[in-house]
PDB file of C-alpha atoms in Angstrom:
ATOM      1  CA  UNK A   1     -12.596  91.276  70.322  1.00 56.00           C
ATOM      2  CA  UNK A   2     -12.307  87.846  68.118  1.00 57.00           C
ATOM      3  CA  UNK A   3      -8.668  87.240  67.431  1.00 55.00           C
ATOM      4  CA  UNK A   4      -9.048  86.898  63.854  1.00 76.00           C
ATOM      5  CA  UNK A   5     -10.942  90.086  63.399  1.00 85.00           C
ATOM      6  CA  UNK A   6      -8.643  92.050  65.737  1.00 90.00           C
ATOM      7  CA  UNK A   7      -5.738  92.830  62.962  1.00 92.00           C
ATOM      8  CA  UNK A   8      -8.303  93.820  60.395  1.00 92.00           C
ATOM      9  CA  UNK A   9      -9.594  96.248  63.103  1.00 94.00           C
ATOM     10  CA  UNK A  10      -6.191  97.629  64.093  1.00 96.00           C
ATOM     11  CA  UNK A  11      -4.994  97.811  60.592  1.00 94.00           C
ATOM     12  CA  UNK A  12      -8.078 100.111  59.769  1.00 94.00           C
ATOM     13  CA  UNK A  13      -7.636 102.315  62.736  1.00 96.00           C
ATOM     14  CA  UNK A  14      -3.638 102.344  61.587  1.00 94.00           C
ATOM     15  CA  UNK A  15      -4.701 103.502  58.083  1.00 91.00           C
ATOM     16  CA  UNK A  16      -6.882 106.303  59.656  1.00 93.00           C
ATOM     17  CA  UNK A  17      -4.256 107.611  62.098  1.00 94.00           C
ATOM     18  CA  UNK A  18      -1.774 107.563  59.074  1.00 89.00           C
ATOM     19  CA  UNK A  19      -4.129 109.650  57.245  1.00 86.00           C
ATOM     20  CA  UNK A  20      -4.837 112.104  59.951  1.00 89.00           C
ATOM     21  CA  UNK A  21      -1.387 112.577  60.353  1.00 87.00           C
ATOM     22  CA  UNK A  22      -0.938 113.353  56.883  1.00 82.00           C
ATOM     23  CA  UNK A  23      -3.323 115.736  56.925  1.00 84.00           C
ATOM     24  CA  UNK A  24      -1.583 117.526  59.888  1.00 85.00           C
ATOM     25  CA  UNK A  25       1.882 117.440  57.993  1.00 80.00           C
ATOM     26  CA  UNK A  26      -0.128 119.062  54.942  1.00 78.00           C
ATOM     27  CA  UNK A  27      -1.234 122.251  57.230  1.00 81.00           C
ATOM     28  CA  UNK A  28       2.592 122.418  58.629  1.00 80.00           C
ATOM     29  CA  UNK A  29       4.542 121.811  55.672  1.00 73.00           C
ATOM     30  CA  UNK A  30       3.186 125.109  53.960  1.00 72.00           C
ATOM     31  CA  UNK A  31       5.262 127.419  56.244  1.00 75.00           C
ATOM     32  CA  UNK A  32       7.860 124.937  57.531  1.00 76.00           C
ATOM     33  CA  UNK A  33      10.662 123.211  55.626  1.00 74.00           C
ATOM     34  CA  UNK A  34       9.696 119.295  55.470  1.00 73.00           C
ATOM     35  CA  UNK A  35      13.012 117.932  56.852  1.00 77.00           C
ATOM     36  CA  UNK A  36      12.360 120.123  60.095  1.00 80.00           C
ATOM     37  CA  UNK A  37       8.683 118.956  60.176  1.00 81.00           C
ATOM     38  CA  UNK A  38       9.354 115.375  59.389  1.00 83.00           C
ATOM     39  CA  UNK A  39      12.218 115.635  62.342  1.00 87.00           C
ATOM     40  CA  UNK A  40       9.264 117.321  64.963  1.00 88.00           C
ATOM     41  CA  UNK A  41       6.873 114.799  63.727  1.00 89.00           C
ATOM     42  CA  UNK A  42       9.478 111.746  64.644  1.00 92.00           C
ATOM     43  CA  UNK A  43      10.737 113.319  68.010  1.00 93.00           C
ATOM     44  CA  UNK A  44       7.090 114.036  69.335  1.00 95.00           C
ATOM     45  CA  UNK A  45       6.175 110.303  68.559  1.00 96.00           C
ATOM     46  CA  UNK A  46       9.327 109.207  70.212  1.00 97.00           C
ATOM     47  CA  UNK A  47       8.444 111.540  73.375  1.00 97.00           C
ATOM     48  CA  UNK A  48       4.796 110.118  73.181  1.00 97.00           C
ATOM     49  CA  UNK A  49       6.197 106.415  73.515  1.00 98.00           C
ATOM     50  CA  UNK A  50       8.630 107.405  76.273  1.00 97.00           C
ATOM     51  CA  UNK A  51       5.964 109.445  78.557  1.00 97.00           C
ATOM     52  CA  UNK A  52       3.990 106.147  78.283  1.00 96.00           C
ATOM     53  CA  UNK A  53       7.030 103.961  79.407  1.00 95.00           C
ATOM     54  CA  UNK A  54       6.114 104.106  83.228  1.00 95.00           C
ATOM     55  CA  UNK A  55       3.065 102.469  82.610  1.00 94.00           C
ATOM     56  CA  UNK A  56       3.633  99.960  79.517  1.00 94.00           C
ATOM     57  CA  UNK A  57       7.157  99.277  79.388  1.00 95.00           C
ATOM     58  CA  UNK A  58       8.261  95.821  80.075  1.00 93.00           C
ATOM     59  CA  UNK A  59      11.833  96.156  81.072  1.00 92.00           C
ATOM     60  CA  UNK A  60      12.401  92.241  80.697  1.00 92.00           C
ATOM     61  CA  UNK A  61      12.219  92.440  77.192  1.00 93.00           C
ATOM     62  CA  UNK A  62      15.159  94.882  76.554  1.00 86.00           C
ATOM     63  CA  UNK A  63      17.500  92.185  76.757  1.00 86.00           C
ATOM     64  CA  UNK A  64      15.741  90.001  74.101  1.00 91.00           C
ATOM     65  CA  UNK A  65      17.030  89.719  70.233  1.00 89.00           C
ATOM     66  CA  UNK A  66      13.792  91.252  69.129  1.00 91.00           C
ATOM     67  CA  UNK A  67      14.935  94.621  70.400  1.00 96.00           C
ATOM     68  CA  UNK A  68      18.129  94.569  68.137  1.00 96.00           C
ATOM     69  CA  UNK A  69      15.827  94.123  65.323  1.00 96.00           C
ATOM     70  CA  UNK A  70      13.635  97.144  66.101  1.00 97.00           C
ATOM     71  CA  UNK A  71      16.661  99.338  66.565  1.00 96.00           C
ATOM     72  CA  UNK A  72      17.943  97.952  63.068  1.00 96.00           C
ATOM     73  CA  UNK A  73      14.342  99.160  61.645  1.00 96.00           C
ATOM     74  CA  UNK A  74      14.999 102.775  63.510  1.00 95.00           C
ATOM     75  CA  UNK A  75      17.956 103.247  61.016  1.00 93.00           C
ATOM     76  CA  UNK A  76      15.817 103.361  57.896  1.00 92.00           C
ATOM     77  CA  UNK A  77      12.081 103.881  59.280  1.00 89.00           C
ATOM     78  CA  UNK A  78      10.901 106.190  59.450  1.00 85.00           C
ATOM     79  CA  UNK A  79      13.816 108.417  59.121  1.00 83.00           C
ATOM     80  CA  UNK A  80      14.986 107.441  55.831  1.00 87.00           C
ATOM     81  CA  UNK A  81      11.455 106.363  54.113  1.00 87.00           C
ATOM     82  CA  UNK A  82      10.210 109.504  54.943  1.00 78.00           C
ATOM     83  CA  UNK A  83      13.163 111.633  53.261  1.00 78.00           C
ATOM     84  CA  UNK A  84      12.821 109.302  50.516  1.00 85.00           C
ATOM     85  CA  UNK A  85       9.137 110.125  49.617  1.00 79.00           C
ATOM     86  CA  UNK A  86       9.724 113.661  49.988  1.00 74.00           C
ATOM     87  CA  UNK A  87      12.741 113.450  47.535  1.00 77.00           C
ATOM     88  CA  UNK A  88       9.788 111.772  45.493  1.00 77.00           C
ATOM     89  CA  UNK A  89       7.479 114.444  45.682  1.00 67.00           C
ATOM     90  CA  UNK A  90      10.364 116.881  44.775  1.00 69.00           C
ATOM     91  CA  UNK A  91      11.189 115.372  41.496  1.00 76.00           C
ATOM     92  CA  UNK A  92       8.376 113.811  40.280  1.00 73.00           C
ATOM     93  CA  UNK A  93       5.285 115.750  41.964  1.00 64.00           C
ATOM     94  CA  UNK A  94       2.788 114.501  44.106  1.00 57.00           C
ATOM     95  CA  UNK A  95       0.553 112.594  41.594  1.00 56.00           C
ATOM     96  CA  UNK A  96       3.379 110.512  40.455  1.00 63.00           C
ATOM     97  CA  UNK A  97       5.136 110.089  43.377  1.00 69.00           C
ATOM     98  CA  UNK A  98       2.110 108.637  45.478  1.00 66.00           C
ATOM     99  CA  UNK A  99       1.111 106.387  42.628  1.00 67.00           C
ATOM    100  CA  UNK A 100       4.590 104.662  42.758  1.00 76.00           C
ATOM    101  CA  UNK A 101       4.189 104.710  46.593  1.00 77.00           C
ATOM    102  CA  UNK A 102       1.035 102.484  46.277  1.00 74.00           C
ATOM    103  CA  UNK A 103       3.304  99.732  45.264  1.00 80.00           C
ATOM    104  CA  UNK A 104       3.770  98.912  49.037  1.00 85.00           C
ATOM    105  CA  UNK A 105       1.220  95.950  49.180  1.00 86.00           C
ATOM    106  CA  UNK A 106       3.249  94.245  46.450  1.00 86.00           C
ATOM    107  CA  UNK A 107       6.422  94.069  48.190  1.00 90.00           C
ATOM    108  CA  UNK A 108       4.715  93.503  51.565  1.00 89.00           C
ATOM    109  CA  UNK A 109       2.914  90.436  50.043  1.00 88.00           C
ATOM    110  CA  UNK A 110       5.924  89.299  48.379  1.00 90.00           C
ATOM    111  CA  UNK A 111       7.849  89.184  51.499  1.00 91.00           C
ATOM    112  CA  UNK A 112       5.150  87.711  53.660  1.00 91.00           C
ATOM    113  CA  UNK A 113       4.940  84.745  51.061  1.00 90.00           C
ATOM    114  CA  UNK A 114       8.749  84.308  50.419  1.00 89.00           C
ATOM    115  CA  UNK A 115      10.271  84.986  53.740  1.00 90.00           C
ATOM    116  CA  UNK A 116       7.551  84.454  56.346  1.00 89.00           C
ATOM    117  CA  UNK A 117       5.963  81.448  54.111  1.00 90.00           C
ATOM    118  CA  UNK A 118       2.507  83.021  54.423  1.00 90.00           C
ATOM    119  CA  UNK A 119      -0.401  81.737  52.276  1.00 87.00           C
ATOM    120  CA  UNK A 120      -1.642  84.049  49.406  1.00 86.00           C
ATOM    121  CA  UNK A 121      -5.190  83.166  48.333  1.00 88.00           C
ATOM    122  CA  UNK A 122      -7.025  84.461  45.531  1.00 88.00           C
ATOM    123  CA  UNK A 123      -9.453  86.611  47.481  1.00 86.00           C
ATOM    124  CA  UNK A 124      -6.617  88.372  49.225  1.00 89.00           C
ATOM    125  CA  UNK A 125      -4.703  88.795  46.050  1.00 90.00           C
ATOM    126  CA  UNK A 126      -7.703  90.459  44.418  1.00 90.00           C
ATOM    127  CA  UNK A 127      -8.548  92.720  47.391  1.00 88.00           C
ATOM    128  CA  UNK A 128      -4.786  93.616  47.324  1.00 89.00           C
ATOM    129  CA  UNK A 129      -5.199  94.562  43.724  1.00 90.00           C
ATOM    130  CA  UNK A 130      -8.241  96.420  44.340  1.00 88.00           C
ATOM    131  CA  UNK A 131      -6.831  98.726  47.093  1.00 87.00           C
ATOM    132  CA  UNK A 132      -3.671  99.406  44.927  1.00 86.00           C
ATOM    133  CA  UNK A 133      -5.854 100.304  42.091  1.00 85.00           C
ATOM    134  CA  UNK A 134      -8.279 102.694  44.095  1.00 83.00           C
ATOM    135  CA  UNK A 135      -4.891 104.709  45.141  1.00 79.00           C
ATOM    136  CA  UNK A 136      -3.708 104.747  41.769  1.00 78.00           C
ATOM    137  CA  UNK A 137      -7.216 106.105  40.715  1.00 77.00           C
ATOM    138  CA  UNK A 138      -6.934 108.785  43.447  1.00 72.00           C
ATOM    139  CA  UNK A 139      -3.733 109.783  42.703  1.00 68.00           C
ATOM    140  CA  UNK A 140      -4.171 110.630  39.169  1.00 62.00           C
ATOM    141  CA  UNK A 141      -5.886 113.870  39.385  1.00 54.00           C
ATOM    142  CA  UNK A 142      -4.575 115.600  36.437  1.00 52.00           C
ATOM    143  CA  UNK A 143      -1.448 115.835  33.840  1.00 48.00           C
ATOM    144  CA  UNK A 144       1.748 114.329  35.462  1.00 42.00           C
ATOM    145  CA  UNK A 145       3.662 116.480  32.925  1.00 43.00           C
ATOM    146  CA  UNK A 146       6.191 115.501  30.352  1.00 41.00           C
ATOM    147  CA  UNK A 147       8.182 112.303  30.651  1.00 43.00           C
ATOM    148  CA  UNK A 148      11.241 114.531  30.017  1.00 45.00           C
ATOM    149  CA  UNK A 149      10.428 116.842  33.201  1.00 58.00           C
ATOM    150  CA  UNK A 150      12.055 114.661  35.631  1.00 66.00           C
ATOM    151  CA  UNK A 151      14.710 112.225  35.474  1.00 77.00           C
ATOM    152  CA  UNK A 152      14.474 108.361  35.200  1.00 77.00           C
ATOM    153  CA  UNK A 153      16.549 107.641  38.242  1.00 84.00           C
ATOM    154  CA  UNK A 154      14.028 109.669  40.214  1.00 82.00           C
ATOM    155  CA  UNK A 155      11.507 106.944  40.193  1.00 82.00           C
ATOM    156  CA  UNK A 156      13.451 104.978  42.579  1.00 88.00           C
ATOM    157  CA  UNK A 157      12.607 107.391  45.459  1.00 88.00           C
ATOM    158  CA  UNK A 158       8.978 106.486  45.954  1.00 86.00           C
ATOM    159  CA  UNK A 159       9.615 102.928  45.069  1.00 88.00           C
ATOM    160  CA  UNK A 160      12.658 102.473  47.285  1.00 92.00           C
ATOM    161  CA  UNK A 161      10.388 104.330  50.332  1.00 89.00           C
ATOM    162  CA  UNK A 162       7.363 101.725  49.577  1.00 88.00           C
ATOM    163  CA  UNK A 163       9.988  98.745  49.783  1.00 92.00           C
ATOM    164  CA  UNK A 164      11.442  99.968  52.952  1.00 93.00           C
ATOM    165  CA  UNK A 165       8.003 100.546  54.789  1.00 90.00           C
ATOM    166  CA  UNK A 166       7.405  96.971  53.786  1.00 91.00           C
ATOM    167  CA  UNK A 167      10.660  95.607  54.830  1.00 94.00           C
ATOM    168  CA  UNK A 168      10.057  97.436  58.100  1.00 94.00           C
ATOM    169  CA  UNK A 169       6.989  95.563  58.375  1.00 93.00           C
ATOM    170  CA  UNK A 170       8.125  92.154  58.046  1.00 94.00           C
ATOM    171  CA  UNK A 171      11.170  92.767  60.179  1.00 95.00           C
ATOM    172  CA  UNK A 172       8.612  94.221  62.964  1.00 95.00           C
ATOM    173  CA  UNK A 173       6.571  90.750  63.063  1.00 94.00           C
ATOM    174  CA  UNK A 174      10.061  88.985  63.100  1.00 94.00           C
ATOM    175  CA  UNK A 175      11.187  90.803  65.828  1.00 96.00           C
ATOM    176  CA  UNK A 176       7.603  90.502  67.790  1.00 96.00           C
ATOM    177  CA  UNK A 177       8.597  86.762  67.726  1.00 93.00           C
ATOM    178  CA  UNK A 178      10.873  87.158  70.838  1.00 94.00           C
ATOM    179  CA  UNK A 179       9.333  90.658  72.087  1.00 96.00           C
ATOM    180  CA  UNK A 180       5.296  90.284  71.385  1.00 96.00           C
ATOM    181  CA  UNK A 181       4.656  93.717  72.434  1.00 96.00           C
ATOM    182  CA  UNK A 182       3.485  96.489  69.897  1.00 96.00           C
ATOM    183  CA  UNK A 183       4.531  99.241  72.036  1.00 97.00           C
ATOM    184  CA  UNK A 184       8.151  98.356  72.781  1.00 97.00           C
ATOM    185  CA  UNK A 185       8.605  97.918  68.785  1.00 96.00           C
ATOM    186  CA  UNK A 186       7.550 101.492  68.317  1.00 96.00           C
ATOM    187  CA  UNK A 187       9.385 102.877  71.064  1.00 97.00           C
ATOM    188  CA  UNK A 188      12.756 101.238  70.101  1.00 97.00           C
ATOM    189  CA  UNK A 189      12.505 102.147  66.512  1.00 96.00           C
ATOM    190  CA  UNK A 190      11.345 105.527  67.088  1.00 96.00           C
ATOM    191  CA  UNK A 191      14.106 106.408  69.834  1.00 96.00           C
ATOM    192  CA  UNK A 192      16.637 105.214  67.120  1.00 96.00           C
ATOM    193  CA  UNK A 193      15.335 107.332  64.342  1.00 94.00           C
ATOM    194  CA  UNK A 194      14.980 110.465  66.517  1.00 94.00           C
ATOM    195  CA  UNK A 195      18.838 110.235  67.600  1.00 94.00           C
ATOM    196  CA  UNK A 196      19.455 110.000  64.047  1.00 91.00           C
ATOM    197  CA  UNK A 197      17.157 112.815  62.562  1.00 88.00           C
ATOM    198  CA  UNK A 198      18.583 115.029  65.547  1.00 88.00           C
ATOM    199  CA  UNK A 199      22.079 114.492  64.530  1.00 87.00           C
ATOM    200  CA  UNK A 200      21.526 115.087  60.737  1.00 80.00           C
ATOM    201  CA  UNK A 201      19.846 118.571  62.168  1.00 76.00           C
ATOM    202  CA  UNK A 202      22.501 119.165  64.019  1.00 78.00           C
ATOM    203  CA  UNK A 203      24.951 118.693  61.148  1.00 76.00           C
ATOM    204  CA  UNK A 204      23.000 120.919  58.457  1.00 67.00           C
ATOM    205  CA  UNK A 205      25.267 123.855  57.807  1.00 64.00           C
ATOM    206  CA  UNK A 206      21.999 126.009  57.199  1.00 61.00           C
ATOM    207  CA  UNK A 207      19.589 125.038  60.091  1.00 57.00           C
ATOM    208  CA  UNK A 208      16.342 126.841  59.753  1.00 54.00           C
ATOM    209  CA  UNK A 209      15.028 128.328  63.066  1.00 55.00           C
ATOM    210  CA  UNK A 210      12.265 126.299  64.408  1.00 55.00           C
ATOM    211  CA  UNK A 211       9.974 128.285  66.787  1.00 53.00           C
ATOM    212  CA  UNK A 212       6.959 127.243  68.429  1.00 55.00           C
ATOM    213  CA  UNK A 213       3.896 128.261  66.351  1.00 57.00           C
ATOM    214  CA  UNK A 214       1.120 126.705  64.200  1.00 60.00           C
ATOM    215  CA  UNK A 215       3.612 125.073  61.825  1.00 62.00           C
ATOM    216  CA  UNK A 216       5.310 123.485  64.658  1.00 78.00           C
ATOM    217  CA  UNK A 217       1.970 122.418  66.350  1.00 87.00           C
ATOM    218  CA  UNK A 218       0.770 120.862  62.940  1.00 87.00           C
ATOM    219  CA  UNK A 219       3.680 118.527  62.988  1.00 88.00           C
ATOM    220  CA  UNK A 220       3.513 117.626  66.786  1.00 92.00           C
ATOM    221  CA  UNK A 221      -0.088 116.532  66.023  1.00 92.00           C
ATOM    222  CA  UNK A 222       1.148 114.692  63.237  1.00 90.00           C
ATOM    223  CA  UNK A 223       3.813 112.961  65.549  1.00 92.00           C
ATOM    224  CA  UNK A 224       1.039 111.967  68.035  1.00 96.00           C
ATOM    225  CA  UNK A 225      -1.195 110.497  65.241  1.00 94.00           C
ATOM    226  CA  UNK A 226       2.006 108.499  63.989  1.00 93.00           C
ATOM    227  CA  UNK A 227       2.951 107.107  67.405  1.00 96.00           C
ATOM    228  CA  UNK A 228      -0.854 105.981  67.704  1.00 97.00           C
ATOM    229  CA  UNK A 229      -0.633 104.514  64.029  1.00 95.00           C
ATOM    230  CA  UNK A 230       2.532 102.523  64.472  1.00 96.00           C
ATOM    231  CA  UNK A 231       1.341 101.154  67.732  1.00 97.00           C
ATOM    232  CA  UNK A 232      -1.798  99.854  65.951  1.00 97.00           C
ATOM    233  CA  UNK A 233      -0.118  98.609  63.102  1.00 96.00           C
ATOM    234  CA  UNK A 234       2.519  96.799  65.061  1.00 96.00           C
ATOM    235  CA  UNK A 235      -0.471  95.298  67.284  1.00 96.00           C
ATOM    236  CA  UNK A 236      -1.933  94.199  63.727  1.00 96.00           C
ATOM    237  CA  UNK A 237       1.350  92.626  62.551  1.00 95.00           C
ATOM    238  CA  UNK A 238       1.718  90.719  66.026  1.00 94.00           C
ATOM    239  CA  UNK A 239      -1.712  88.955  65.305  1.00 91.00           C
ATOM    240  CA  UNK A 240      -2.005  89.016  61.787  1.00 93.00           C
ATOM    241  CA  UNK A 241      -0.074  88.057  58.438  1.00 92.00           C
ATOM    242  CA  UNK A 242       1.606  90.576  56.554  1.00 93.00           C
ATOM    243  CA  UNK A 243      -0.239  89.888  53.347  1.00 91.00           C
ATOM    244  CA  UNK A 244      -3.568  91.018  55.107  1.00 91.00           C
ATOM    245  CA  UNK A 245      -2.165  93.812  57.181  1.00 93.00           C
ATOM    246  CA  UNK A 246       0.028  95.674  54.725  1.00 90.00           C
ATOM    247  CA  UNK A 247      -2.847  96.097  51.862  1.00 91.00           C
ATOM    248  CA  UNK A 248      -5.403  97.555  54.332  1.00 91.00           C
ATOM    249  CA  UNK A 249      -3.213  99.834  55.980  1.00 90.00           C
ATOM    250  CA  UNK A 250      -1.982 101.120  52.301  1.00 86.00           C
ATOM    251  CA  UNK A 251      -5.584 102.183  51.875  1.00 84.00           C
ATOM    252  CA  UNK A 252      -4.240 105.143  54.082  1.00 82.00           C
ATOM    253  CA  UNK A 253      -4.675 107.800  51.116  1.00 77.00           C
ATOM    254  CA  UNK A 254      -8.464 106.954  50.973  1.00 81.00           C
ATOM    255  CA  UNK A 255      -9.231 108.054  54.538  1.00 84.00           C
ATOM    256  CA  UNK A 256      -6.965 111.011  53.750  1.00 78.00           C
ATOM    257  CA  UNK A 257      -9.225 112.224  51.047  1.00 78.00           C
ATOM    258  CA  UNK A 258     -12.205 111.460  52.974  1.00 82.00           C
ATOM    259  CA  UNK A 259     -10.986 113.642  55.635  1.00 84.00           C
ATOM    260  CA  UNK A 260     -10.180 116.391  53.405  1.00 79.00           C
ATOM    261  CA  UNK A 261     -13.815 116.080  52.446  1.00 81.00           C
ATOM    262  CA  UNK A 262     -15.501 115.672  55.584  1.00 80.00           C
ATOM    263  CA  UNK A 263     -13.225 117.546  58.369  1.00 81.00           C
ATOM    264  CA  UNK A 264     -10.651 119.697  56.716  1.00 75.00           C
ATOM    265  CA  UNK A 265     -13.285 120.842  54.191  1.00 73.00           C
ATOM    266  CA  UNK A 266     -10.173 121.404  51.225  1.00 69.00           C
ATOM    267  CA  UNK A 267     -11.909 118.957  48.402  1.00 69.00           C
ATOM    268  CA  UNK A 268     -15.386 118.225  47.387  1.00 76.00           C
ATOM    269  CA  UNK A 269     -16.932 114.622  47.036  1.00 74.00           C
ATOM    270  CA  UNK A 270     -16.201 113.547  43.282  1.00 76.00           C
ATOM    271  CA  UNK A 271     -17.085 110.528  41.225  1.00 80.00           C
ATOM    272  CA  UNK A 272     -13.685 109.421  41.413  1.00 75.00           C
ATOM    273  CA  UNK A 273     -13.834 109.193  45.273  1.00 73.00           C
ATOM    274  CA  UNK A 274     -16.998 107.320  45.162  1.00 79.00           C
ATOM    275  CA  UNK A 275     -15.510 104.824  42.779  1.00 81.00           C
ATOM    276  CA  UNK A 276     -12.391 104.337  44.932  1.00 78.00           C
ATOM    277  CA  UNK A 277     -14.678 103.786  47.990  1.00 79.00           C
ATOM    278  CA  UNK A 278     -16.516 101.347  46.184  1.00 82.00           C
ATOM    279  CA  UNK A 279     -13.492  99.597  45.105  1.00 84.00           C
ATOM    280  CA  UNK A 280     -11.581  99.595  48.499  1.00 83.00           C
ATOM    281  CA  UNK A 281     -14.612  98.312  50.729  1.00 80.00           C
ATOM    282  CA  UNK A 282     -15.124  95.144  49.097  1.00 86.00           C
ATOM    283  CA  UNK A 283     -11.748  94.798  48.775  1.00 86.00           C
ATOM    284  CA  UNK A 284     -11.382  94.799  52.304  1.00 82.00           C
ATOM    285  CA  UNK A 285     -14.053  92.394  53.057  1.00 80.00           C
ATOM    286  CA  UNK A 286     -12.552  89.857  50.253  1.00 82.00           C
ATOM    287  CA  UNK A 287      -9.057  90.292  52.213  1.00 82.00           C
ATOM    288  CA  UNK A 288     -10.957  89.589  55.525  1.00 75.00           C
ATOM    289  CA  UNK A 289     -12.668  86.627  54.322  1.00 72.00           C
ATOM    290  CA  UNK A 290     -10.199  85.232  51.927  1.00 70.00           C
ATOM    291  CA  UNK A 291      -7.426  84.690  54.856  1.00 59.00           C
TER     292      UNK A 291
END
């Protein structure tokens, strides 16, 4: 695979895998509380990384400075960002929350330009705007309710989650300067997040009983998909630019809806979906050609 095409392919694969993980979470959260489900997903992802350690882990990297950056990431992503997203849905509803979460490419572009000195070209800017617009179009499926239905400060939950994810992307790229290994980046950050979430679960006064069954297994599936998605994302960040990778990965909601129609049969094709896909495809092409 040519080096200049590889980040685009990895980013698209990551978006598809994130979408698959979202579908699994949707099926599991109907009968299991979201905090426990999130913990199961992240712990499963961590287990996947460690199962591959005998084959993929390069122990010489463990003393490099980048390891501490990956550990820092694990303190807030995915543990904190996932809980902020859940809080956003709780207060604002899925429509408004997902709309505000689509600001992630804006934060990623700003950090890539201001922190890493990446060059933002007009095609990349237009393609990023197209992807954000398509996500907003898909998320606005009905009335969001009166403005008085939710507190103003609740807007900060999905926006903060988007900003945290973008910050994690940038820190991952910085860490991989000294540890150029997408697998190690995921292993360390998810290990820290797992320890954090398991500690939080143990501290809960009323801990829900988690039993093996359909809900838990759906979250296990989500965790496997997330581990693969993060590895693909880190590989894209390793060889590509933030301003190119983040917008493409942020197109995951489009893949989520396509999976709902083609695989899970929960939705039907609509003019809105066709319009969104018609915007996303040329937007990705613009980003690819405008680097």
